[in-house]
Amino acid sequence: MKRLLLFTAMATLLVACGNQIPQNFWESDKLPSIYPDYTNVTVPVNIAPLTFQIDGKADDVVARLSIGEEEVICGGHKIQPDADDWKRLTELAKGDSIKVEVFVELNDSWTRFKPFNIYVSPDSIDPYISYRLIPPSYVTYEELTINQRCLENYDESVIYDNMLCSEGSDGQCINCHNYQQYNPERMQFHARQNMGGTIIAYDGTIKKIGMGHDSILSAGVYPTWHPWLKLIVYSTNKTGQIFHSVNPNKIEVFDSESDLIAYNVEKNEVTNIENDTTEMECFPFWAPDGKTLYYCSAHFEYRDTIEKGAEFTMRTQEAKYNLYKKSFDPETMQFGPRQLVFAADSIDKSATLPRISPDGRFLMFTLAQYGVFHIWHHDADLWMLDLKTGEVRNMEEINSPDTESYHSWSSNGKWVVFSSRRYDGNYTRPFIAHIDNNGRGSKPFELPCADPDNHRQMLKSYNVPELMRGPVTIKPQQFADALKQDPTPVKYVHKLSK
């Protein structure tokens, strides 16, 4: 329904881009169709300006953003608020909201769409995020980068680029960047194949570790730093892939074997902590108290009639992962027996990627029909387990009809960033949602960019978004120089010690 209205100016006016609100327009009772969809989202007070564009035909566009008597007017097909104007609005709207009115001209007629709000939480978010950017290629090694982005503006830089060491048939894969307590000065990532090894950066020192050993299944794969000890727990995995011809999930990534190991960074020692041949342990994560280790595991017994990888390929959908935990004594460095936390197989599902909120109350995980690598499963959703009450629920308020997967808590526990394929089903992009004291999420918003169409134009997926307290200051070439050196081999021990 539309009706013709006249515009009356507000008291305080900040006009950007030389645009004015139209004097005559039709009014619509529908929200504007914009990309990214920022209608009625909740954002941190320190987030970069939210830019957007009309997702449809338009001859011209004007938007008014206001709080009280303060307003900013932006125009053009891409609405891009000035950084200073945006900061002024978010400071005024802290704990309240910015009202957004969108006016669209089409065929010499203006329409004012139903206004929407951008709610501004006083809860800030960590100022940096890092992620791997990966193209959809499986033939040869293309450029893979681990990047970092300031969430308070649009500044982005490369942490490490695999092309600094090798390319083509002598290519190098890089993955699994991880930090100790959001500290960019204490990080690790893996390089695979050419010049491979695990890079560990700790307070200014960089080491390349060769973590493979005859006493463990493989070199470390998925990491989790202890909150304060120089200790990293990894899963060790023998990973394979299936390329489907009919299944809409396209690719199945699976482990034919997997265990858990612990690595002492200071002593360069490694030991097994879970290596049951009938269990597929994966994705460890430390609780913030440093006394509990969470992980997922699937019970799987081989029939030993054919090679393990081939057998698992045929029985992939039998892999149902449950969530477990192990106690840990930081004084003795010893782990206790495993305890069941959530039996996903009891509801014929598979749970992976347990991540604990910084206050220790909530455990967020992904749930899908089967398997461990849910980022390729269109049915994957985020679920929340309240460790205080035992309640487990689907986070319907932040999920979409497509994939929701890898997630990371902010250091204050008020935000989560996660990977989603909700826009096109093919590329993962970072979405951010506020989490309240009861563990409920707000409507997620896509990582803002200077150009609102950036994500649709960039044909790469964002992989493993991790929040950080600041930027990594080590230069990419320093990491490359370390990778060109021979790795330091680990020492295997049967028992960890301080």
XYZ file of C-alpha atoms in Angstrom:
498
model
C 0.000 0.000 0.000
C 1.333 3.465 -0.926
C 0.254 7.004 -0.172
C 1.747 10.347 -1.208
C 3.520 12.295 1.544
C 5.412 15.578 1.857
C 8.766 15.782 3.600
C 9.416 18.057 6.600
C 13.040 18.657 7.606
C 14.429 17.698 11.009
C 16.319 20.044 13.289
C 19.935 18.907 12.765
C 21.076 17.932 9.268
C 24.348 16.397 8.095
C 24.252 15.940 4.317
C 26.764 13.540 2.790
C 27.468 12.997 -0.924
C 25.516 16.122 -1.914
C 22.079 14.486 -1.692
C 18.768 15.719 -0.363
C 15.617 13.973 0.814
C 12.972 14.204 -1.973
C 10.151 16.655 -1.346
C 7.408 14.376 -2.683
C 7.286 10.622 -2.389
C 5.012 7.627 -2.096
C 5.128 5.705 1.181
C 5.403 1.908 1.233
C 4.557 -0.351 4.165
C 7.311 -2.777 3.097
C 10.931 -2.833 4.222
C 13.444 -2.006 1.501
C 15.204 -4.920 -0.166
C 18.853 -4.192 0.576
C 22.139 -6.073 0.428
C 23.602 -6.877 2.819
C 20.417 -7.257 4.866
C 21.042 -4.891 7.775
C 17.363 -4.356 8.636
C 16.798 -4.468 12.399
C 20.199 -5.918 13.271
C 22.153 -5.344 16.485
C 25.735 -4.113 16.109
C 28.638 -3.336 18.474
C 29.210 0.312 19.264
C 32.701 0.100 17.726
C 31.762 -1.522 14.397
C 32.754 0.000 11.043
C 30.025 1.793 9.066
C 27.349 -0.494 7.642
C 27.177 0.089 3.897
C 24.384 -1.290 1.721
C 22.718 -1.058 -1.666
C 19.239 -1.598 -3.062
C 18.856 -5.193 -4.217
C 16.744 -4.432 -7.273
C 16.053 -1.738 -9.852
C 16.566 1.878 -8.868
C 17.344 5.079 -10.729
C 18.504 6.820 -7.566
C 18.640 6.137 -3.820
C 18.787 8.377 -0.752
C 18.991 7.162 2.855
C 18.549 9.071 6.088
C 20.166 7.705 9.252
C 19.037 9.435 12.426
C 19.070 9.325 16.200
C 17.058 11.988 17.982
C 17.660 15.262 16.162
C 20.981 14.160 14.678
C 20.873 12.759 11.154
C 23.107 11.834 8.238
C 21.902 11.747 4.641
C 23.648 9.553 2.066
C 22.807 9.036 -1.580
C 23.714 7.041 -4.628
C 23.200 3.404 -5.536
C 25.586 2.438 -2.721
C 24.856 3.905 0.714
C 28.247 4.480 2.332
C 28.168 6.628 5.494
C 31.251 8.664 6.286
C 33.300 7.108 9.104
C 33.176 10.191 11.339
C 29.431 10.653 10.809
C 28.820 6.971 11.543
C 30.886 7.101 14.735
C 28.940 10.141 15.915
C 25.645 8.336 15.309
C 26.685 5.099 17.015
C 27.940 6.954 20.091
C 24.613 8.783 20.359
C 22.645 5.590 19.732
C 24.576 3.411 22.197
C 21.965 1.353 24.043
C 19.350 2.664 21.598
C 19.010 2.535 17.816
C 19.701 4.371 14.568
C 16.588 4.868 12.466
C 17.142 4.229 8.750
C 14.807 5.561 6.063
C 15.420 4.535 2.453
C 14.033 6.521 -0.499
C 14.179 4.944 -3.962
C 13.533 6.670 -7.270
C 12.253 4.569 -10.163
C 10.683 5.930 -13.372
C 10.679 9.518 -12.032
C 8.760 8.512 -8.888
C 10.150 8.376 -5.352
C 9.122 5.805 -2.725
C 9.919 5.926 0.971
C 10.087 2.391 2.319
C 9.158 1.313 5.816
C 11.915 2.540 8.173
C 14.077 0.021 9.999
C 16.400 0.218 12.980
C 20.047 -0.584 13.534
C 20.305 -1.317 17.243
C 23.610 -0.219 18.769
C 24.762 -2.338 21.683
C 27.037 -0.736 24.277
C 28.924 -4.050 24.203
C 32.007 -3.647 22.032
C 33.588 -6.406 19.972
C 37.268 -7.317 19.699
C 38.801 -4.900 17.196
C 40.278 -7.511 14.829
C 39.227 -10.651 13.028
C 41.366 -13.059 11.003
C 40.348 -15.652 8.441
C 41.685 -17.728 5.586
C 40.587 -16.703 2.090
C 40.302 -19.739 -0.157
C 39.161 -20.070 -3.791
C 36.941 -22.992 -4.888
C 39.686 -25.000 -6.612
C 40.716 -28.639 -6.204
C 43.110 -29.030 -9.142
C 46.240 -27.141 -8.174
C 47.441 -24.768 -5.472
C 46.200 -21.257 -5.995
C 46.733 -18.272 -3.746
C 45.741 -18.949 -0.149
C 46.088 -16.173 2.370
C 45.460 -15.762 6.065
C 44.173 -12.195 6.373
C 43.308 -9.877 9.224
C 40.718 -7.140 9.209
C 40.048 -4.293 11.613
C 36.362 -4.408 12.569
C 36.385 -0.721 13.523
C 37.184 0.281 9.942
C 37.843 -1.541 6.665
C 41.621 -1.949 6.959
C 42.709 -5.420 5.824
C 46.178 -6.939 5.547
C 47.774 -10.306 4.854
C 49.203 -12.289 7.747
C 50.708 -14.924 5.459
C 50.495 -15.746 1.721
C 51.324 -19.270 0.535
C 52.752 -17.871 -2.708
C 55.692 -16.419 -0.769
C 57.238 -19.877 -0.621
C 55.923 -21.937 -3.514
C 53.275 -22.336 -6.183
C 51.798 -24.668 -8.799
C 52.774 -28.335 -8.558
C 55.113 -27.481 -5.670
C 52.283 -25.715 -3.882
C 51.691 -25.113 -0.221
C 48.475 -25.224 1.788
C 48.086 -23.040 4.863
C 45.383 -23.406 7.505
C 44.286 -23.575 11.146
C 45.396 -20.176 12.481
C 44.712 -20.035 16.215
C 45.539 -17.717 19.135
C 46.053 -18.004 22.862
C 43.297 -15.980 24.551
C 42.743 -13.688 21.530
C 46.405 -12.606 21.740
C 47.851 -11.915 18.254
C 51.382 -12.209 19.652
C 50.741 -15.866 20.500
C 49.530 -17.702 17.438
C 50.076 -20.772 15.315
C 49.208 -22.001 11.831
C 50.106 -24.960 9.634
C 51.799 -25.145 6.260
C 51.260 -28.416 4.375
C 53.152 -30.041 1.514
C 56.099 -27.982 0.228
C 58.188 -26.549 3.097
C 55.532 -27.850 5.478
C 55.511 -27.516 9.235
C 53.700 -25.858 12.116
C 54.552 -22.207 12.699
C 54.379 -21.093 16.330
C 54.806 -17.418 17.150
C 55.132 -16.563 20.836
C 55.933 -13.087 22.131
C 58.231 -12.179 19.259
C 59.821 -15.567 18.549
C 58.908 -17.668 15.500
C 59.541 -21.418 15.305
C 58.844 -24.000 12.621
C 57.994 -27.337 14.212
C 57.927 -30.745 12.543
C 55.218 -32.355 14.637
C 55.044 -35.704 12.878
C 56.322 -38.667 14.912
C 56.095 -42.455 14.687
C 54.278 -42.558 18.048
C 51.392 -40.332 16.951
C 48.879 -40.680 14.121
C 49.919 -37.550 12.236
C 51.212 -34.044 12.752
C 48.850 -31.752 14.653
C 45.773 -30.577 12.748
C 42.978 -28.715 14.613
C 44.491 -26.725 17.531
C 43.372 -25.189 20.814
C 45.704 -23.162 23.042
C 45.506 -23.593 26.801
C 44.299 -20.287 28.346
C 47.637 -19.566 30.021
C 50.055 -22.526 29.799
C 52.433 -22.981 26.875
C 50.371 -25.974 25.847
C 48.417 -26.707 22.667
C 46.088 -29.657 22.208
C 45.576 -30.874 18.650
C 43.545 -33.485 16.924
C 45.608 -35.655 14.588
C 43.683 -36.680 11.495
C 43.916 -38.823 8.394
C 41.577 -36.813 6.209
C 39.962 -37.682 2.883
C 37.460 -36.127 0.481
C 34.548 -37.398 -1.587
C 33.323 -35.384 -4.579
C 29.617 -36.075 -5.022
C 27.953 -36.181 -8.425
C 24.350 -35.986 -7.144
C 24.390 -35.137 -3.432
C 23.672 -31.388 -2.973
C 26.446 -31.213 -0.350
C 28.974 -31.446 -3.242
C 31.957 -32.454 -1.114
C 32.345 -34.714 1.907
C 35.448 -34.170 4.022
C 35.987 -36.992 6.521
C 38.541 -38.541 8.857
C 39.308 -42.225 8.466
C 41.294 -42.015 11.732
C 41.784 -39.298 14.348
C 43.246 -38.901 17.849
C 44.097 -36.145 20.354
C 47.625 -35.066 21.273
C 49.086 -32.441 23.604
C 52.123 -30.349 22.667
C 54.327 -28.525 25.191
C 55.513 -25.405 23.365
C 58.382 -24.665 25.763
C 59.797 -28.196 25.950
C 58.902 -29.158 22.361
C 57.320 -32.370 23.653
C 54.257 -34.168 22.383
C 52.142 -37.025 23.777
C 48.927 -38.878 23.017
C 45.937 -38.107 25.233
C 43.176 -39.975 23.333
C 44.016 -42.639 20.747
C 41.294 -45.285 20.853
C 41.245 -46.960 17.429
C 37.423 -47.213 17.548
C 36.969 -43.494 18.292
C 37.323 -40.527 15.929
C 38.338 -37.674 18.242
C 38.395 -34.185 16.734
C 38.031 -30.403 17.254
C 39.355 -29.953 20.831
C 38.630 -26.714 22.697
C 39.721 -25.537 26.159
C 37.248 -24.210 28.678
C 38.300 -20.747 29.963
C 39.168 -22.147 33.417
C 41.967 -24.204 31.826
C 40.787 -27.282 33.721
C 38.465 -28.845 31.153
C 39.063 -29.896 27.562
C 36.043 -30.347 25.293
C 36.054 -32.204 21.984
C 33.877 -34.328 19.708
C 34.231 -38.004 18.873
C 32.416 -40.643 16.828
C 32.460 -44.355 17.582
C 33.360 -46.242 14.413
C 34.534 -49.855 14.074
C 36.057 -51.032 10.803
C 35.117 -54.384 9.328
C 38.662 -54.730 7.936
C 37.510 -56.160 4.633
C 38.949 -53.325 2.521
C 41.283 -50.356 2.961
C 40.098 -48.006 5.738
C 39.674 -44.925 3.596
C 37.618 -46.809 1.025
C 35.460 -48.386 3.710
C 34.824 -45.080 5.466
C 33.904 -43.522 2.128
C 31.080 -46.039 1.774
C 29.965 -45.694 5.404
C 30.378 -41.917 5.855
C 26.783 -41.350 6.931
C 27.254 -43.734 9.868
C 29.658 -41.272 11.527
C 27.731 -39.571 14.335
C 29.872 -37.371 16.576
C 29.059 -36.738 20.249
C 30.492 -34.068 22.556
C 32.860 -35.068 25.370
C 35.089 -33.452 27.951
C 38.200 -34.362 29.922
C 39.373 -32.852 33.192
C 42.882 -31.410 33.343
C 45.159 -30.536 36.272
C 47.412 -27.576 35.355
C 49.776 -28.454 38.214
C 50.417 -32.078 37.248
C 49.694 -31.587 33.520
C 47.563 -34.740 33.551
C 44.200 -35.421 31.926
C 41.312 -37.367 33.421
C 39.016 -39.873 31.680
C 36.507 -38.680 29.120
C 32.923 -37.817 30.075
C 29.917 -37.565 27.765
C 28.513 -34.023 27.460
C 25.931 -34.349 24.675
C 24.846 -37.538 22.894
C 23.972 -36.266 19.428
C 23.734 -39.830 18.124
C 20.728 -40.397 20.408
C 18.761 -38.054 18.108
C 20.450 -39.462 14.988
C 22.603 -36.356 14.538
C 26.280 -35.430 14.616
C 27.743 -32.606 16.749
C 31.086 -30.918 16.099
C 33.100 -27.758 16.839
C 32.412 -27.202 20.554
C 33.329 -23.631 21.527
C 32.896 -22.399 25.112
C 31.868 -18.848 26.050
C 34.489 -16.893 28.034
C 32.371 -17.064 31.209
C 32.234 -20.874 30.898
C 28.441 -21.063 30.796
C 27.548 -21.725 27.152
C 28.807 -24.299 24.684
C 28.037 -23.516 21.051
C 28.400 -26.284 18.482
C 27.271 -27.235 14.980
C 24.766 -30.019 14.382
C 24.065 -31.851 11.141
C 22.815 -35.233 10.012
C 26.222 -36.935 9.988
C 29.967 -36.424 9.713
C 32.505 -34.002 11.126
C 33.154 -31.332 8.469
C 29.846 -29.511 8.564
C 30.937 -26.510 6.562
C 29.934 -28.489 3.442
C 26.585 -29.649 4.863
C 23.590 -27.519 3.855
C 21.625 -28.793 6.877
C 24.270 -27.669 9.413
C 22.966 -25.349 12.133
C 24.363 -23.726 15.258
C 23.122 -25.128 18.565
C 23.626 -23.949 22.137
C 24.140 -26.007 25.285
C 23.643 -24.169 28.582
C 26.241 -25.840 30.824
C 24.474 -24.440 33.889
C 20.967 -25.751 33.194
C 21.700 -28.527 30.693
C 19.269 -27.051 28.144
C 20.169 -27.788 24.518
C 18.451 -25.918 21.697
C 18.640 -24.977 18.044
C 19.694 -21.332 17.694
C 16.866 -20.649 15.254
C 17.225 -16.910 15.772
C 20.621 -16.848 14.020
C 20.409 -19.882 11.708
C 19.320 -19.819 8.061
C 18.040 -22.467 5.628
C 21.664 -23.012 4.514
C 24.995 -23.828 6.161
C 26.041 -22.346 9.500
C 29.373 -23.637 10.693
C 32.677 -22.519 12.200
C 32.142 -20.047 15.060
C 34.198 -17.995 17.496
C 33.241 -16.110 20.675
C 34.366 -12.568 21.388
C 36.612 -12.131 24.418
C 33.788 -10.501 26.426
C 31.336 -13.280 25.493
C 28.817 -10.816 24.025
C 29.327 -11.666 20.334
C 29.907 -14.631 18.079
C 31.214 -14.643 14.527
C 30.385 -17.648 12.367
C 30.606 -18.900 8.788
C 27.413 -19.007 6.730
C 26.435 -19.844 3.146
C 23.000 -18.215 3.539
C 23.208 -15.880 0.545
C 24.161 -18.232 -2.284
C 24.807 -21.711 -0.867
C 28.357 -21.726 -2.234
C 30.603 -19.213 -0.471
C 31.085 -18.906 3.278
C 31.048 -15.381 4.659
C 31.429 -14.105 8.240
C 28.282 -13.126 10.135
C 28.197 -11.567 13.603
C 25.470 -11.870 16.231
C 25.005 -10.468 19.726
C 24.484 -13.035 22.509
C 22.495 -11.973 25.568
C 22.817 -13.192 29.158
C 20.419 -16.069 28.456
C 22.404 -17.295 25.484
C 19.994 -15.996 22.856
C 21.285 -14.359 19.702
C 20.222 -11.266 17.788
C 19.644 -11.185 14.038
C 23.117 -11.711 12.497
C 24.743 -9.141 10.240
C 27.338 -9.714 7.531
C 30.868 -8.400 8.015
C 30.599 -4.791 6.745
C 32.760 -3.673 3.825
C 33.547 -0.288 2.278
C 31.860 -1.525 -0.896
C 28.595 -3.257 0.049
C 28.860 -5.554 -2.989
C 32.367 -6.706 -2.087
C 31.436 -10.198 -0.909
C 29.326 -10.955 -3.966
C 32.140 -9.862 -6.259
C 34.942 -11.707 -4.428
C 34.903 -15.357 -5.449
C 36.581 -16.695 -2.322
C 35.311 -18.211 0.898
C 36.108 -16.896 4.354
C 37.403 -19.835 6.377
C 37.841 -20.083 10.178
C 36.958 -16.567 11.415
C 38.778 -15.871 14.701
C 38.446 -12.707 16.795
C 41.575 -11.014 18.166
C 42.434 -8.231 20.602
C 44.693 -6.555 18.037
C 46.601 -7.138 14.794
C 49.381 -9.623 14.144
C 52.467 -7.447 13.724
C 54.810 -10.116 12.336
C 55.332 -9.489 8.628
C 54.359 -12.117 6.028
C 57.970 -12.360 4.838
C 59.104 -13.188 8.387
C 56.739 -16.166 8.377
C 58.004 -17.126 4.908
C 61.627 -16.956 6.089
C 60.768 -19.265 8.993
C 59.001 -21.732 6.693
C 62.045 -21.939 4.416
C 64.072 -23.305 7.336
C 64.220 -26.975 8.339
C 61.626 -27.811 11.004
C 62.579 -28.651 14.578
C 61.405 -32.235 15.225
C 59.269 -32.850 18.310
C 60.219 -35.196 21.118
C 57.652 -37.826 22.088
C 57.015 -38.394 25.808
C 54.593 -40.740 27.528
C 53.679 -38.156 30.158
C 53.625 -34.360 30.084
C 55.408 -32.363 32.755
C 55.849 -28.697 33.555
